[in-house]
PDB file of C-alpha atoms in Angstrom:
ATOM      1  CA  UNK A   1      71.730  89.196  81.114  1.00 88.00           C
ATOM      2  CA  UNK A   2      74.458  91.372  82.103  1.00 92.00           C
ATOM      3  CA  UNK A   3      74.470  94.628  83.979  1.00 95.00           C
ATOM      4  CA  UNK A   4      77.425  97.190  84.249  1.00 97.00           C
ATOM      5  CA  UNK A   5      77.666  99.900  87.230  1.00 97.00           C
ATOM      6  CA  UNK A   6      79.995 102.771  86.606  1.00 97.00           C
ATOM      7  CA  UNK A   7      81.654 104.536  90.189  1.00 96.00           C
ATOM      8  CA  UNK A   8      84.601 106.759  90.751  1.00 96.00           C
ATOM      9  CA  UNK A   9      83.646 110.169  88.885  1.00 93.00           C
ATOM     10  CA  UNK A  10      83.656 113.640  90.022  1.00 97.00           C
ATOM     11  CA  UNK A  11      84.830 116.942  89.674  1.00 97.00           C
ATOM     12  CA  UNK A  12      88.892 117.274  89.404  1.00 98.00           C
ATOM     13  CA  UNK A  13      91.303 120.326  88.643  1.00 98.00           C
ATOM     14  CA  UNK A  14      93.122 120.364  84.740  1.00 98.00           C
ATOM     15  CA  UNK A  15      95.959 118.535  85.475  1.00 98.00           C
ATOM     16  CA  UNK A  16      94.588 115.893  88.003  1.00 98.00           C
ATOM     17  CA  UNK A  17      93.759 112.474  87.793  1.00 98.00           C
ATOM     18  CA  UNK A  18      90.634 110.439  88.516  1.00 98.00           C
ATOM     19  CA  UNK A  19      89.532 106.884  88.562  1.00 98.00           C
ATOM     20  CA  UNK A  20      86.594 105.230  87.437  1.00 98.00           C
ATOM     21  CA  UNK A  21      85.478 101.652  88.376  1.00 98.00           C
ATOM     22  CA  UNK A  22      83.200  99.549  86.816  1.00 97.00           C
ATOM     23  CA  UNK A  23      81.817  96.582  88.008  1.00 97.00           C
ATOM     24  CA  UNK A  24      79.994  93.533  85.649  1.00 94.00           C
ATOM     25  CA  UNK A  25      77.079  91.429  87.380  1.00 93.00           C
ATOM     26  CA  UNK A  26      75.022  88.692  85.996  1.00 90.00           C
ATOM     27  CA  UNK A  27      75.884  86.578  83.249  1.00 86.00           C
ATOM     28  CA  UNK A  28      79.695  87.653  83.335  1.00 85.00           C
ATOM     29  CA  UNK A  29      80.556  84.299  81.573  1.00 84.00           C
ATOM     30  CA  UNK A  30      79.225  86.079  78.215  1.00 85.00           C
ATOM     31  CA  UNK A  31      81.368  89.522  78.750  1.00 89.00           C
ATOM     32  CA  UNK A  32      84.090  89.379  75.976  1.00 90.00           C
ATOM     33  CA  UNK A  33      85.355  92.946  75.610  1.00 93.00           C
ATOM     34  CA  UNK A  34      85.058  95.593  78.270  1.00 95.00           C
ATOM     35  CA  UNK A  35      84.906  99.593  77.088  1.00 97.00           C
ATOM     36  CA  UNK A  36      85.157 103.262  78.112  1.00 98.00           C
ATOM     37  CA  UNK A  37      82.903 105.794  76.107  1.00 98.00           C
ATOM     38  CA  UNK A  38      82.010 108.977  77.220  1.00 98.00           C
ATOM     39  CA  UNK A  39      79.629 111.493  75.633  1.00 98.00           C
ATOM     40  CA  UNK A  40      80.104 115.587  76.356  1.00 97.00           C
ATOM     41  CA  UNK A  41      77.397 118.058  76.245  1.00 92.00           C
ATOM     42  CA  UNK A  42      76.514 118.852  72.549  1.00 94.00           C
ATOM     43  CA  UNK A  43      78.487 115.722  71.302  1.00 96.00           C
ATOM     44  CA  UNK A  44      78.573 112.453  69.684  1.00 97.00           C
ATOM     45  CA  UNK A  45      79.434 109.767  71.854  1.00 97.00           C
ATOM     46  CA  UNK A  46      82.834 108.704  71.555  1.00 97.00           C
ATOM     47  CA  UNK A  47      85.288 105.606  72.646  1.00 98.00           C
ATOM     48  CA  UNK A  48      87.824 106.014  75.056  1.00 98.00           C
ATOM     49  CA  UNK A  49      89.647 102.666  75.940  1.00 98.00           C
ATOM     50  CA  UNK A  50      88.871  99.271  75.579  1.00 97.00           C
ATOM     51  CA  UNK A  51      90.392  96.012  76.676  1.00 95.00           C
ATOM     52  CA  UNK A  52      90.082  92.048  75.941  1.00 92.00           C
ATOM     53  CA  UNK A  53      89.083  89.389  78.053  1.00 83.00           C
ATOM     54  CA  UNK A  54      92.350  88.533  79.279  1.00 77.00           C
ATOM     55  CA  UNK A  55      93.201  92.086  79.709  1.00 71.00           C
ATOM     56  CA  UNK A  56      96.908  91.910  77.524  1.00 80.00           C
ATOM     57  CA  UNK A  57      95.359  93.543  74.796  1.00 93.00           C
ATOM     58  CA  UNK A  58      93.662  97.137  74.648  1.00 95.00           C
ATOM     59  CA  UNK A  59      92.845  99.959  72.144  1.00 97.00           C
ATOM     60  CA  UNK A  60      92.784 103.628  73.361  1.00 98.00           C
ATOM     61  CA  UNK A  61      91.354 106.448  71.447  1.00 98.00           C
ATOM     62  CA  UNK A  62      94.139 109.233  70.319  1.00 97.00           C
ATOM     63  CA  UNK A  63      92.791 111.987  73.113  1.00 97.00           C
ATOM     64  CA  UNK A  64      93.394 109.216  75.880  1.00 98.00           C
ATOM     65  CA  UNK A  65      96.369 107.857  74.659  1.00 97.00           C
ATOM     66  CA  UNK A  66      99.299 108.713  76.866  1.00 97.00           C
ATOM     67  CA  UNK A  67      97.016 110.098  79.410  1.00 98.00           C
ATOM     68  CA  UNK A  68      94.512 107.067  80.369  1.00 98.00           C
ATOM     69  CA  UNK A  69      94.871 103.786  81.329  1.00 98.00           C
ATOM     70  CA  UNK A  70      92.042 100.693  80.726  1.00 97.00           C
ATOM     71  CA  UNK A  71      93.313  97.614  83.217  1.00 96.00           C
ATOM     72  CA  UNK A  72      90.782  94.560  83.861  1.00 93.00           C
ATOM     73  CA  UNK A  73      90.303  92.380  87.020  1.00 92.00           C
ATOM     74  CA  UNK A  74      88.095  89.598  85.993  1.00 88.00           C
ATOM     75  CA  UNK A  75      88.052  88.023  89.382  1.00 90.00           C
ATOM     76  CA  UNK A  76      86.128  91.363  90.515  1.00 92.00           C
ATOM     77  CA  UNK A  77      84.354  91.553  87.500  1.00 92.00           C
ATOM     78  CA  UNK A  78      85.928  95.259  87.687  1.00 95.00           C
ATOM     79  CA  UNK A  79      87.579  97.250  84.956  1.00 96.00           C
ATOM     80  CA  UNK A  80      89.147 100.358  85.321  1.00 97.00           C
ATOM     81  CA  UNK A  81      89.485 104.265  83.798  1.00 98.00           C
ATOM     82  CA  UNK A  82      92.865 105.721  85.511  1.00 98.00           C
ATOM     83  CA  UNK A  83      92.801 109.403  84.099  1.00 98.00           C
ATOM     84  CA  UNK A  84      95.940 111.407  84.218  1.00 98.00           C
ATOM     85  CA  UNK A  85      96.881 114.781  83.415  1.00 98.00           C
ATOM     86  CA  UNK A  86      93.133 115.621  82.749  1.00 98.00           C
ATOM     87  CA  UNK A  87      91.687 118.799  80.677  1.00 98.00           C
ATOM     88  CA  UNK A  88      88.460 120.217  80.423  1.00 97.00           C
ATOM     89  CA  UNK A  89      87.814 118.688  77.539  1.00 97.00           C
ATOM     90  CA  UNK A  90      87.865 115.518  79.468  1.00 98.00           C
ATOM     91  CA  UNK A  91      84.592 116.708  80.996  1.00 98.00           C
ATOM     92  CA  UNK A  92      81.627 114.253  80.082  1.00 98.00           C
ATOM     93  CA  UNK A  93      79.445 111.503  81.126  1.00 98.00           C
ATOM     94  CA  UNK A  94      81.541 108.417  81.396  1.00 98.00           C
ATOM     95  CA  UNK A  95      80.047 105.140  80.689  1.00 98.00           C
ATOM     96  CA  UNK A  96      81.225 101.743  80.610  1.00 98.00           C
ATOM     97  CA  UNK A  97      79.995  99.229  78.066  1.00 97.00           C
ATOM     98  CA  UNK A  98      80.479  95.210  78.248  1.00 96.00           C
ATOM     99  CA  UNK A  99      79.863  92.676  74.921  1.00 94.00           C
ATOM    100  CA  UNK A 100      78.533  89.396  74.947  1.00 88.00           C
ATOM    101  CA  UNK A 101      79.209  88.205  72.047  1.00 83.00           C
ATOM    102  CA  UNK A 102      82.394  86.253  70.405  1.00 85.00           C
ATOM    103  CA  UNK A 103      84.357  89.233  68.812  1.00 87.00           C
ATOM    104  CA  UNK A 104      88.185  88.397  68.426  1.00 86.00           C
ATOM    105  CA  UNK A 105      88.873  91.990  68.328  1.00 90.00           C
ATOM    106  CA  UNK A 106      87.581  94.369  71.181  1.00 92.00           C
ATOM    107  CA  UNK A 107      88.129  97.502  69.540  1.00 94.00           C
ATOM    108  CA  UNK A 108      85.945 101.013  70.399  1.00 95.00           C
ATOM    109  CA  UNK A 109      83.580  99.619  67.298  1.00 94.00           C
ATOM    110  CA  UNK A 110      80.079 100.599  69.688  1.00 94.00           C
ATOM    111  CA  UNK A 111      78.018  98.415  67.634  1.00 94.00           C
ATOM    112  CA  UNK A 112      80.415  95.531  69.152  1.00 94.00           C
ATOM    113  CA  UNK A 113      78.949  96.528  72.807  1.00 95.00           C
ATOM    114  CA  UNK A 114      75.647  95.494  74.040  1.00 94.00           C
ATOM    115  CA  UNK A 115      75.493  96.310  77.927  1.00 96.00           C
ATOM    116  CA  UNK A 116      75.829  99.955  78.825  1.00 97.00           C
ATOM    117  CA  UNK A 117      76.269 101.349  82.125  1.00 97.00           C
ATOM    118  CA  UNK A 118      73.677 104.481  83.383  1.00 97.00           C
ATOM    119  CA  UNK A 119      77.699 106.442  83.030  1.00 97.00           C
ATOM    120  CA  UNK A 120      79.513 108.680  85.636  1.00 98.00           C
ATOM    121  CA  UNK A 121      80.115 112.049  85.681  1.00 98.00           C
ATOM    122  CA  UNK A 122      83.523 113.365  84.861  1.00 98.00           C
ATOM    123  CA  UNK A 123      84.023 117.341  85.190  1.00 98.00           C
ATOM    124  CA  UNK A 124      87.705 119.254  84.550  1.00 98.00           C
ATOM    125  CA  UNK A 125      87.490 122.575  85.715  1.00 97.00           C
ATOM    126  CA  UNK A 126      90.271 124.906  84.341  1.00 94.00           C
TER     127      UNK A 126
END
């Protein structure tokens, strides 16, 4: 079993920046492909960044790319959300997502991710 805790979020002004943390526990061994979502009041839940297990390859979502950055330290079982010139509609519940299983690409496919974080709050103010 694997269990993923989320840290970092909070309440920033448009334009600001913000970094989230989140750290793997447990089986770790399993983790594959590591993942941002974040879900907004009213809203789907969407993907945000991901990143393989050796952390050269990632996949960003068009409203992050440019803007966010998905890095991976496997010897602290961390990976990390640096958020950068941040709107409003950044605001939403953060969470980060690790998959056990053998998947050669670690795309924002959710299906693909079966460990789920409780997620951080993330609010833009204008």
């Amino acid at each position: 079993q694997v269990q993923v805790e989320e840290s970092g979020g909070g309440s920033v002004q448009a334009g600001g920046s913000l970094r989230v943390s989140c750290v793997a526990s447990g089986y770790i061994y399993s983790i594959n492909c590591m993942g941002w979502f974040r879900q907004a009041p009213g809203k789907e839940r969407e993907g945000v960044a991901s990143i393989e297990d050796g952390g050269g390859i990632t996949y960003y979502a068009e409203p992050a790319k440019g803007r966010f950055t998905i890095s991976r330290d496997n010897a602290k079982n961390t990976v990390y959300l640096e958020m950068n010139s941040l709107k409003p509609e950044d605001t939403a519940m953060y969470y980060c997502a690790a998959s056990g299983g053998s998947w050669s690409v670690c795309d924002l496919s959710a299906y693909k991710y079966n460990y789920w974080g409780q997620g951080t709050q993330v609010t833009v103010s204008s």
